[in-house]
Coordinates of C-alpha atoms in Angstrom, one line a residue:
X1 CA -159.1 -92.8 -84.5
X2 CA -160.8 -96.3 -84.8
X3 CA -164.6 -96.7 -84.8
X4 CA -166.2 -95.8 -81.7
X5 CA -168.2 -98.5 -79.5
X6 CA -171.8 -98.9 -80.4
X7 CA -174.1 -97.2 -77.9
X8 CA -175.3 -100.4 -76.2
X9 CA -171.7 -102.0 -76.2
X10 CA -170.0 -102.3 -72.9
X11 CA -166.7 -103.2 -74.2
X12 CA -164.5 -102.1 -77.2
X13 CA -162.3 -104.1 -79.4
X14 CA -158.6 -103.1 -79.3
X15 CA -155.8 -104.5 -81.5
X16 CA -154.4 -106.0 -78.2
X17 CA -157.6 -107.2 -76.8
X18 CA -161.0 -106.2 -75.4
X19 CA -161.5 -103.2 -73.0
X20 CA -164.5 -102.5 -70.6
X21 CA -166.2 -99.0 -70.4
X22 CA -166.9 -97.6 -67.0
X23 CA -169.0 -94.5 -66.4
X24 CA -169.9 -92.2 -63.6
X25 CA -171.7 -88.9 -63.7
X26 CA -172.3 -85.7 -61.8
X27 CA -175.4 -83.9 -62.6
X28 CA -176.0 -80.3 -61.8
X29 CA -179.8 -79.7 -61.4
X30 CA -181.0 -76.3 -60.9
X31 CA -183.5 -76.2 -57.9
X32 CA -186.8 -74.9 -58.7
X33 CA -187.5 -72.0 -56.4
X34 CA -188.6 -68.3 -56.5
X35 CA -185.5 -67.0 -54.8
X36 CA -181.8 -67.9 -54.7
X37 CA -180.1 -70.4 -52.3
X38 CA -178.7 -67.5 -50.0
X39 CA -180.6 -64.4 -51.0
X40 CA -184.0 -63.1 -52.0
X41 CA -183.1 -62.3 -55.5
X42 CA -185.2 -63.7 -58.4
X43 CA -184.4 -66.8 -60.4
X44 CA -186.6 -66.5 -63.5
X45 CA -184.7 -67.5 -66.7
X46 CA -184.2 -65.1 -69.3
X47 CA -184.2 -61.9 -67.5
X48 CA -182.1 -58.8 -68.5
X49 CA -178.6 -59.1 -67.5
X50 CA -177.6 -58.4 -63.9
X51 CA -181.2 -57.5 -63.1
X52 CA -181.6 -60.3 -60.4
X53 CA -178.7 -59.8 -58.2
X54 CA -178.6 -59.0 -54.4
X55 CA -175.3 -57.7 -52.7
X56 CA -175.0 -61.2 -51.3
X57 CA -175.0 -62.7 -55.0
X58 CA -172.5 -60.0 -56.0
X59 CA -170.2 -60.7 -53.2
X60 CA -170.1 -57.3 -51.5
X61 CA -168.2 -57.0 -48.3
X62 CA -170.0 -57.7 -45.0
X63 CA -173.1 -59.4 -46.8
X64 CA -174.3 -62.5 -44.9
X65 CA -175.9 -65.5 -46.5
X66 CA -179.5 -66.5 -45.3
X67 CA -180.4 -70.2 -46.3
X68 CA -183.6 -70.6 -48.2
X69 CA -186.0 -73.0 -46.6
X70 CA -187.6 -73.9 -49.9
X71 CA -184.4 -74.8 -51.6
X72 CA -183.4 -77.2 -48.7
X73 CA -187.0 -78.7 -48.8
X74 CA -186.6 -79.2 -52.7
X75 CA -183.2 -81.1 -52.2
X76 CA -184.8 -83.3 -49.4
X77 CA -187.7 -84.3 -51.8
X78 CA -185.2 -85.1 -54.4
X79 CA -183.4 -87.2 -52.2
X80 CA -186.4 -89.0 -51.1
X81 CA -187.3 -89.5 -54.9
X82 CA -183.8 -91.0 -55.3
X83 CA -184.6 -93.5 -52.4
X84 CA -181.6 -92.1 -50.6
X85 CA -180.5 -91.4 -47.0
X86 CA -181.4 -88.0 -45.9
X87 CA -178.8 -86.6 -43.5
X88 CA -180.3 -84.8 -40.6
X89 CA -177.1 -82.8 -40.2
X90 CA -175.2 -81.2 -43.1
X91 CA -172.4 -78.6 -43.4
X92 CA -171.7 -75.8 -45.8
X93 CA -168.2 -75.2 -46.9
X94 CA -166.3 -72.7 -48.8
X95 CA -164.7 -74.2 -52.2
X96 CA -162.1 -71.7 -53.0
X97 CA -161.2 -71.0 -56.8
X98 CA -161.1 -68.2 -59.2
X99 CA -163.5 -67.5 -62.0
X100 CA -164.3 -64.2 -63.5
X101 CA -167.9 -64.7 -62.9
X102 CA -167.5 -66.0 -59.2
X103 CA -167.4 -62.5 -57.3
X104 CA -167.0 -63.8 -53.9
X105 CA -164.0 -66.0 -54.9
X106 CA -165.4 -69.0 -53.4
X107 CA -168.5 -71.2 -54.0
X108 CA -170.6 -72.2 -51.0
X109 CA -170.9 -76.0 -51.2
X110 CA -171.3 -79.1 -49.1
X111 CA -168.1 -81.2 -49.3
X112 CA -167.8 -83.6 -46.4
X113 CA -171.3 -83.6 -45.1
X114 CA -174.1 -83.4 -47.9
X115 CA -177.7 -83.2 -47.2
X116 CA -178.5 -86.6 -49.1
X117 CA -176.5 -89.7 -48.9
X118 CA -176.5 -92.9 -51.0
X119 CA -179.5 -93.9 -53.1
X120 CA -180.5 -95.6 -56.2
X121 CA -182.1 -95.1 -59.6
X122 CA -183.2 -97.8 -61.8
X123 CA -182.8 -97.1 -65.5
X124 CA -184.7 -98.9 -68.3
X125 CA -183.0 -100.0 -71.4
X126 CA -184.1 -100.8 -75.0
X127 CA -183.8 -104.3 -74.8
X128 CA -186.1 -104.5 -71.8
X129 CA -183.7 -104.8 -69.1
X130 CA -183.7 -102.7 -66.0
X131 CA -180.5 -102.0 -64.0
X132 CA -179.8 -100.1 -60.8
X133 CA -177.4 -97.2 -60.7
X134 CA -176.0 -96.1 -57.3
X135 CA -176.2 -92.6 -56.2
X136 CA -173.2 -91.7 -54.0
X137 CA -174.5 -88.3 -52.8
X138 CA -176.6 -85.1 -53.5
X139 CA -175.2 -81.7 -52.1
X140 CA -176.5 -78.1 -52.6
X141 CA -174.3 -75.4 -53.8
X142 CA -174.4 -72.1 -55.4
X143 CA -174.3 -71.6 -59.0
X144 CA -171.6 -69.0 -60.5
X145 CA -172.5 -66.3 -62.8
X146 CA -172.1 -66.3 -66.4
X147 CA -169.3 -64.7 -68.8
X148 CA -170.4 -63.2 -72.0
X149 CA -168.0 -63.1 -74.7
X150 CA -170.0 -62.2 -77.8
X151 CA -171.1 -58.8 -76.8
X152 CA -168.2 -56.6 -77.7
X153 CA -165.3 -57.3 -80.2
X154 CA -162.6 -56.3 -77.5
X155 CA -164.3 -56.9 -74.0
X156 CA -166.1 -59.7 -72.0
X157 CA -168.9 -59.0 -69.6
X158 CA -170.4 -60.8 -66.7
X159 CA -174.0 -61.5 -66.0
X160 CA -174.5 -62.4 -62.2
X161 CA -178.2 -63.4 -62.6
X162 CA -177.3 -67.0 -62.2
X163 CA -174.7 -66.3 -59.4
X164 CA -176.3 -67.8 -56.0
X165 CA -179.0 -69.8 -57.9
X166 CA -179.4 -73.2 -56.0
X167 CA -178.0 -76.2 -57.4
X168 CA -178.4 -80.0 -56.6
X169 CA -175.1 -81.8 -57.6
X170 CA -176.1 -85.4 -57.9
X171 CA -173.1 -87.8 -58.0
X172 CA -173.6 -91.3 -59.2
X173 CA -171.3 -94.3 -58.3
X174 CA -169.4 -95.5 -61.6
X175 CA -172.2 -98.0 -62.4
X176 CA -172.9 -97.2 -65.9
X177 CA -171.3 -99.4 -68.8
X178 CA -172.3 -98.0 -72.1
X179 CA -173.2 -94.9 -73.9
X180 CA -177.0 -96.2 -73.8
X181 CA -176.8 -96.6 -70.0
X182 CA -175.2 -93.2 -69.6
X183 CA -178.0 -91.5 -71.6
X184 CA -180.9 -93.5 -70.0
X185 CA -179.7 -92.5 -66.6
X186 CA -179.8 -89.0 -67.5
X187 CA -183.3 -89.5 -69.0
X188 CA -184.5 -91.0 -66.0
X189 CA -183.0 -88.6 -63.5
X190 CA -184.7 -85.7 -65.4
X191 CA -188.1 -87.5 -65.3
X192 CA -187.7 -88.1 -61.5
X193 CA -187.0 -84.4 -60.7
X194 CA -189.8 -83.3 -63.1
X195 CA -192.2 -85.5 -61.4
X196 CA -191.2 -84.3 -58.1
X197 CA -191.3 -80.6 -59.2
X198 CA -187.7 -79.9 -58.0
X199 CA -186.2 -79.0 -61.3
X200 CA -187.6 -78.1 -64.6
X201 CA -185.0 -80.3 -66.5
X202 CA -184.6 -77.8 -69.3
X203 CA -181.1 -78.8 -70.5
X204 CA -181.3 -76.3 -73.4
X205 CA -181.7 -73.5 -70.7
X206 CA -178.8 -74.8 -68.5
X207 CA -180.9 -75.8 -65.7
X208 CA -179.7 -79.3 -66.0
X209 CA -176.2 -80.4 -67.1
X210 CA -174.0 -83.4 -66.9
X211 CA -170.3 -83.9 -66.2
X212 CA -169.6 -87.4 -67.4
X213 CA -166.6 -89.4 -66.2
X214 CA -165.3 -92.0 -68.5
X215 CA -162.7 -94.5 -68.0
X216 CA -161.7 -97.8 -69.9
X217 CA -160.0 -101.0 -68.2
X218 CA -159.2 -104.4 -69.4
X219 CA -161.8 -107.2 -69.2
X220 CA -162.4 -108.3 -65.7
X221 CA -161.2 -105.2 -64.1
X222 CA -164.7 -103.7 -63.5
X223 CA -165.8 -107.1 -61.9
X224 CA -162.9 -106.7 -59.5
X225 CA -163.8 -103.2 -58.7
X226 CA -167.4 -104.2 -57.7
X227 CA -166.1 -107.0 -55.7
X228 CA -163.7 -104.9 -53.7
X229 CA -164.7 -101.4 -54.1
X230 CA -161.1 -100.5 -55.1
X231 CA -160.6 -98.0 -57.8
X232 CA -157.2 -99.2 -58.7
X233 CA -158.8 -101.8 -61.0
X234 CA -160.4 -99.2 -63.0
X235 CA -158.6 -96.9 -65.5
X236 CA -157.8 -93.4 -65.2
X237 CA -161.0 -91.3 -65.6
X238 CA -161.4 -88.2 -67.6
X239 CA -164.4 -85.8 -66.9
X240 CA -166.3 -84.4 -70.0
X241 CA -168.0 -81.2 -68.6
X242 CA -171.2 -79.7 -68.9
X243 CA -172.9 -81.7 -71.6
X244 CA -176.4 -80.6 -72.3
X245 CA -178.4 -83.5 -74.1
X246 CA -178.8 -87.2 -73.9
X247 CA -177.8 -87.6 -77.3
X248 CA -174.6 -85.6 -76.8
X249 CA -173.9 -87.7 -73.5
X250 CA -174.1 -90.9 -75.6
X251 CA -171.9 -89.5 -78.3
X252 CA -169.4 -88.0 -76.0
X253 CA -169.1 -91.5 -74.1
X254 CA -168.5 -93.4 -77.4
X255 CA -165.7 -91.0 -78.6
X256 CA -164.0 -90.6 -75.4
X257 CA -163.9 -94.3 -74.6
X258 CA -162.3 -95.2 -78.0
X259 CA -160.0 -92.3 -77.7
X260 CA -158.5 -93.6 -74.3
X261 CA -158.4 -97.3 -75.9
X262 CA -156.2 -96.1 -78.7
X263 CA -153.9 -93.9 -76.4
X264 CA -153.3 -97.0 -74.1
X265 CA -152.8 -99.5 -77.0
X266 CA -150.3 -97.0 -78.6
X267 CA -148.2 -97.2 -75.3
X268 CA -149.5 -93.9 -74.0
X269 CA -151.3 -93.2 -70.7
X270 CA -154.3 -91.3 -69.6
X271 CA -153.9 -88.1 -67.9
X272 CA -156.7 -87.3 -65.5
X273 CA -158.3 -84.1 -66.9
X274 CA -161.4 -82.1 -67.6
X275 CA -162.5 -82.2 -71.2
X276 CA -165.0 -80.4 -73.3
X277 CA -167.4 -82.2 -75.8
X278 CA -167.6 -80.3 -79.3
X279 CA -171.0 -81.5 -80.8
X280 CA -170.1 -80.2 -84.2
X281 CA -166.9 -82.1 -84.5
X282 CA -168.2 -84.8 -82.4
X283 CA -165.1 -85.0 -80.3
X284 CA -163.7 -84.4 -76.9
X285 CA -160.9 -81.8 -76.3
X286 CA -158.8 -81.2 -73.1
X287 CA -159.8 -77.9 -71.0
X288 CA -157.6 -78.4 -68.0
X289 CA -156.0 -80.9 -65.6
X290 CA -158.5 -82.3 -63.2
X291 CA -158.5 -80.5 -59.8
X292 CA -158.2 -82.7 -56.5
X293 CA -160.3 -81.6 -53.3
X294 CA -157.2 -80.3 -51.7
X295 CA -156.8 -77.8 -54.5
X296 CA -159.9 -75.9 -53.5
X297 CA -158.7 -75.4 -49.8
X298 CA -162.3 -76.5 -48.4
X299 CA -163.3 -75.1 -45.0
X300 CA -166.5 -74.7 -43.2
X301 CA -168.3 -71.4 -44.1
X302 CA -168.0 -69.2 -41.0
X303 CA -171.2 -67.5 -41.9
X304 CA -173.7 -70.7 -41.9
X305 CA -174.3 -72.9 -39.1
X306 CA -174.6 -76.5 -39.8
X307 CA -177.9 -77.3 -41.3
X308 CA -180.1 -79.3 -38.8
X309 CA -183.2 -80.9 -39.9
X310 CA -186.0 -82.6 -37.8
X311 CA -187.0 -86.0 -38.8
X312 CA -190.8 -85.2 -38.5
X313 CA -190.3 -82.6 -41.2
X314 CA -188.5 -84.8 -43.5
X315 CA -191.2 -87.6 -42.8
X316 CA -193.9 -85.0 -43.8
X317 CA -192.1 -84.3 -47.0
X318 CA -191.9 -88.0 -47.7
X319 CA -195.6 -88.3 -47.3
X320 CA -196.3 -85.6 -49.8
X321 CA -194.3 -87.3 -52.7
X322 CA -196.1 -87.9 -55.8
X323 CA -196.3 -91.2 -57.7
X324 CA -192.9 -91.5 -59.3
X325 CA -192.1 -93.1 -62.8
X326 CA -191.4 -96.7 -61.5
X327 CA -194.3 -96.9 -59.4
X328 CA -196.7 -95.5 -62.1
X329 CA -195.0 -98.0 -64.7
X330 CA -195.8 -100.9 -62.4
X331 CA -199.4 -99.6 -61.9
X332 CA -199.9 -99.3 -65.8
X333 CA -198.5 -102.6 -66.5
X334 CA -200.9 -104.1 -63.9
X335 CA -203.7 -102.2 -65.7
X336 CA -203.0 -104.2 -68.9
X337 CA -200.3 -102.2 -70.6
X338 CA -197.2 -103.6 -72.3
X339 CA -194.0 -102.9 -70.5
X340 CA -192.9 -101.0 -73.6
X341 CA -196.1 -98.9 -73.7
X342 CA -195.8 -98.0 -69.8
X343 CA -192.2 -97.1 -70.3
X344 CA -193.1 -94.7 -73.2
X345 CA -195.9 -92.9 -71.2
X346 CA -194.1 -92.6 -67.8
X347 CA -190.8 -91.4 -69.4
X348 CA -192.2 -87.7 -69.5
X349 CA -194.5 -86.4 -66.8
X350 CA -196.5 -84.6 -69.4
X351 CA -197.4 -87.8 -71.3
X352 CA -198.3 -89.7 -68.4
X353 CA -200.6 -86.8 -67.2
X354 CA -202.1 -86.7 -70.6
X355 CA -202.8 -90.5 -70.6
X356 CA -204.3 -90.6 -67.2
X357 CA -206.6 -87.8 -68.4
X358 CA -207.8 -89.9 -71.0
X359 CA -208.6 -92.7 -68.9
X360 CA -210.3 -90.5 -66.4
X361 CA -212.9 -89.6 -68.9
X362 CA -213.6 -93.3 -69.7
X363 CA -211.1 -94.4 -72.4
X364 CA -210.0 -97.9 -72.0
X365 CA -206.3 -97.8 -70.7
X366 CA -204.6 -100.3 -73.5
X367 CA -206.5 -98.7 -76.3
X368 CA -205.7 -95.2 -75.0
X369 CA -201.9 -96.3 -74.8
X370 CA -201.9 -97.8 -78.3
X371 CA -203.7 -94.6 -79.6
X372 CA -201.2 -92.2 -78.0
X373 CA -197.9 -94.3 -78.9
X374 CA -199.1 -95.2 -82.3
X375 CA -200.9 -92.1 -83.6
X376 CA -201.0 -89.0 -81.5
X377 CA -197.3 -88.9 -80.3
X378 CA -196.0 -89.6 -83.7
X379 CA -197.9 -86.5 -85.2
X380 CA -196.6 -84.5 -82.2
X381 CA -193.0 -85.6 -83.1
X382 CA -193.5 -84.7 -86.7
X383 CA -194.6 -81.4 -86.0
X384 CA -191.9 -80.8 -83.3
X385 CA -194.2 -80.2 -80.6
X386 CA -194.5 -81.4 -77.0
X387 CA -197.3 -82.9 -75.3
X388 CA -198.4 -79.7 -73.7
X389 CA -198.2 -77.9 -76.9
X390 CA -200.3 -80.3 -78.9
X391 CA -203.5 -79.0 -80.5
X392 CA -205.7 -81.9 -79.6
X393 CA -206.9 -82.3 -76.0
X394 CA -206.7 -85.5 -74.0
X395 CA -210.7 -85.3 -73.7
X396 CA -210.8 -85.3 -77.7
X397 CA -208.5 -88.2 -78.0
X398 CA -210.4 -90.0 -75.3
X399 CA -213.6 -89.4 -77.3
X400 CA -212.0 -90.7 -80.6
X401 CA -210.8 -94.0 -78.7
X402 CA -214.2 -94.4 -77.1
X403 CA -215.9 -94.3 -80.4
X404 CA -213.8 -96.9 -82.0
X405 CA -214.3 -99.1 -79.0
X406 CA -217.9 -98.7 -79.4
X407 CA -217.7 -99.5 -83.3
X408 CA -219.3 -96.1 -84.0
X409 CA -216.2 -95.3 -86.1
X410 CA -213.5 -97.5 -87.9
X411 CA -209.9 -97.3 -87.1
X412 CA -209.4 -95.8 -90.7
X413 CA -211.9 -92.9 -89.8
X414 CA -210.3 -92.4 -86.3
X415 CA -207.0 -91.5 -88.1
X416 CA -209.0 -89.1 -90.3
X417 CA -210.9 -87.8 -87.6
X418 CA -207.7 -87.0 -85.6
X419 CA -206.4 -85.1 -88.6
X420 CA -209.7 -83.0 -88.7
X421 CA -209.7 -82.4 -84.9
X422 CA -205.8 -81.5 -85.3
X423 CA -206.2 -79.0 -88.0
X424 CA -209.7 -77.8 -87.3
X425 CA -210.4 -78.1 -83.8
X426 CA -214.0 -79.1 -82.6
X427 CA -215.8 -81.9 -80.7
X428 CA -215.1 -85.4 -82.2
X429 CA -218.5 -86.8 -81.9
X430 CA -220.2 -83.8 -83.2
X431 CA -217.9 -84.0 -86.3
X432 CA -218.6 -87.6 -86.8
X433 CA -222.5 -86.7 -86.7
X434 CA -222.2 -83.7 -88.9
X435 CA -220.1 -85.3 -91.6
X436 CA -221.6 -89.0 -91.8
X437 CA -218.5 -90.7 -90.5
X438 CA -220.2 -93.3 -88.5
X439 CA -219.1 -96.9 -89.3
X440 CA -221.3 -98.8 -91.5
X441 CA -222.5 -102.1 -90.0
X442 CA -225.5 -102.6 -92.4
X443 CA -224.4 -106.0 -93.9
X444 CA -226.5 -105.5 -97.1
X445 CA -224.4 -102.4 -97.8
X446 CA -221.1 -104.1 -97.1
X447 CA -222.3 -107.0 -99.2
X448 CA -223.1 -104.8 -102.0
X449 CA -219.7 -103.2 -101.9
X450 CA -218.0 -106.7 -101.7
X451 CA -220.0 -107.9 -104.9
X452 CA -218.9 -104.7 -106.7
X453 CA -215.3 -105.2 -105.9
X454 CA -215.3 -108.9 -106.8
X455 CA -216.9 -108.2 -110.1
X456 CA -214.4 -105.7 -111.1
X457 CA -211.7 -108.0 -110.2
X458 CA -212.1 -111.6 -111.5
X459 CA -208.4 -112.2 -112.0
X460 CA -207.8 -111.2 -108.3
X461 CA -210.3 -113.8 -107.3
X462 CA -208.7 -116.6 -108.8
X463 CA -205.4 -115.4 -107.0
X464 CA -206.8 -115.2 -103.7
X465 CA -208.4 -118.8 -104.0
X466 CA -204.8 -120.0 -104.5
X467 CA -203.2 -117.6 -102.0
X468 CA -206.0 -116.8 -99.0
X469 CA -203.7 -114.3 -97.5
X470 CA -204.3 -112.0 -100.6
X471 CA -207.7 -111.4 -99.0
X472 CA -206.3 -108.4 -97.3
X473 CA -206.3 -106.6 -100.7
X474 CA -209.9 -107.3 -101.1
X475 CA -210.6 -105.8 -97.5
X476 CA -208.8 -102.7 -98.5
X477 CA -210.6 -102.3 -101.8
X478 CA -213.9 -102.7 -99.8
X479 CA -212.9 -100.1 -97.1
X480 CA -211.9 -97.7 -100.0
X481 CA -215.3 -98.3 -101.7
X482 CA -217.1 -97.5 -98.4
X483 CA -215.0 -94.3 -97.8
X484 CA -213.3 -96.2 -94.9
X485 CA -216.6 -96.4 -93.0
X486 CA -217.2 -100.2 -93.5
X487 CA -216.6 -102.4 -90.2
X488 CA -213.5 -104.2 -91.0
X489 CA -214.3 -107.2 -89.0
X490 CA -217.7 -107.7 -90.8
X491 CA -215.9 -107.0 -94.2
X492 CA -213.5 -109.7 -93.5
X493 CA -216.0 -112.1 -92.3
X494 CA -218.4 -111.5 -95.4
X495 CA -215.4 -111.5 -97.9
X496 CA -214.4 -115.2 -96.4
X497 CA -217.8 -116.3 -97.0
X498 CA -218.2 -114.7 -100.4
X499 CA -214.7 -116.1 -101.6
X500 CA -215.0 -119.5 -100.1
X501 CA -211.9 -119.0 -97.9
X502 CA -210.9 -120.7 -94.7
X503 CA -211.3 -119.1 -91.5
X504 CA -207.5 -118.9 -91.1
X505 CA -207.3 -117.2 -94.3

């Protein structure tokens, strides 16, 4: 196979010309609720197999489903967060197919009449561009159980704990054009549902997983599709099933698009099918041909009446929505943050909450953002920790930032202080007092340090006079001489006077 497209590339070079990449996505997001969609069984992750199964979940004859009001509210809440149309009437259908872990022999889903209609998600790309991705629909459905193939050498087992858990299937329009855009969409969608509190977004636990539809077409085909809405201008799509990380989504798109181009350029054709992504081999492989809707023999579930919502109830939910990532980003930019810093902070709810906790106790927003993005988050990443698991509180980091702003400590001491609080804990202000870390602003003490450095390095003095930018070396030496406690601004100004350097040096 030829080299794959780069993650940001919307086109692939072939031997016969260029091709465009087109991507749509179906994301299954598990609804955060205490009980399942149609039964009172618990939904906690990690419980002993088959310990959270009701007769309804097990498909026992004569059992009737009773809809969970909380799950409906969570779906509406998500739809509002996706700026989507809420349908006041929706219908549950039976989707008939066989899986060993589907005891009813059908899945209760919403086929023709979903609870949420069209909406939109704005994704932010690395180059600063923001683009809209259309949402086709959001519908509720039951999850299936889980087959266990690694518990016995000769037998497989079935765990029905997951059977009947409420899912939101969020279907996009084919508006993504590169691996980077696909990963950015999934990242943004996860952030939105986490802000809303409707899904925990824990992809490693399977509570959020993506089916990624990839096709390629000749240059110009996508533009014709957007102008007409006619799918004949796009290529045949293949669905990559159950991808469970942003990185794997990007890698799967890169591989699959290149695979399709190679087949087409060799004179072959793309079969519409469902494929799996093997992360170890970094390749997609065929699972089965893609079923069409008529294969499932959909029909309205006779045990469930149409779901009818009152507009006042929907309005009340809308009024309770929290500030979402886009709105928070706009507010932070207005407060003086760069677009990049604001994007980093709002990407995860925990990061945004941590930042807000710092500013709530008096840290200046821009300084707090710089400190987090340049210092604290780097330490967390290196330690493999999330914001919620970090050892330094937002109040402690705010205290450090405020001491820098007040010229109580230097930037160098601030980093050392963060290391101390990280490893030993304690109150930053008390540590500064107890260990004598306050910044030296006494000019006579700084001048003495400067004189000592100049006296010890006469050759460097001549060099810096020829190349004023080398003054930074002297600043570093003086800071070293003072244990990092000298005020860098004062050091710089005094050095220029001592060395006879111009201000711009």
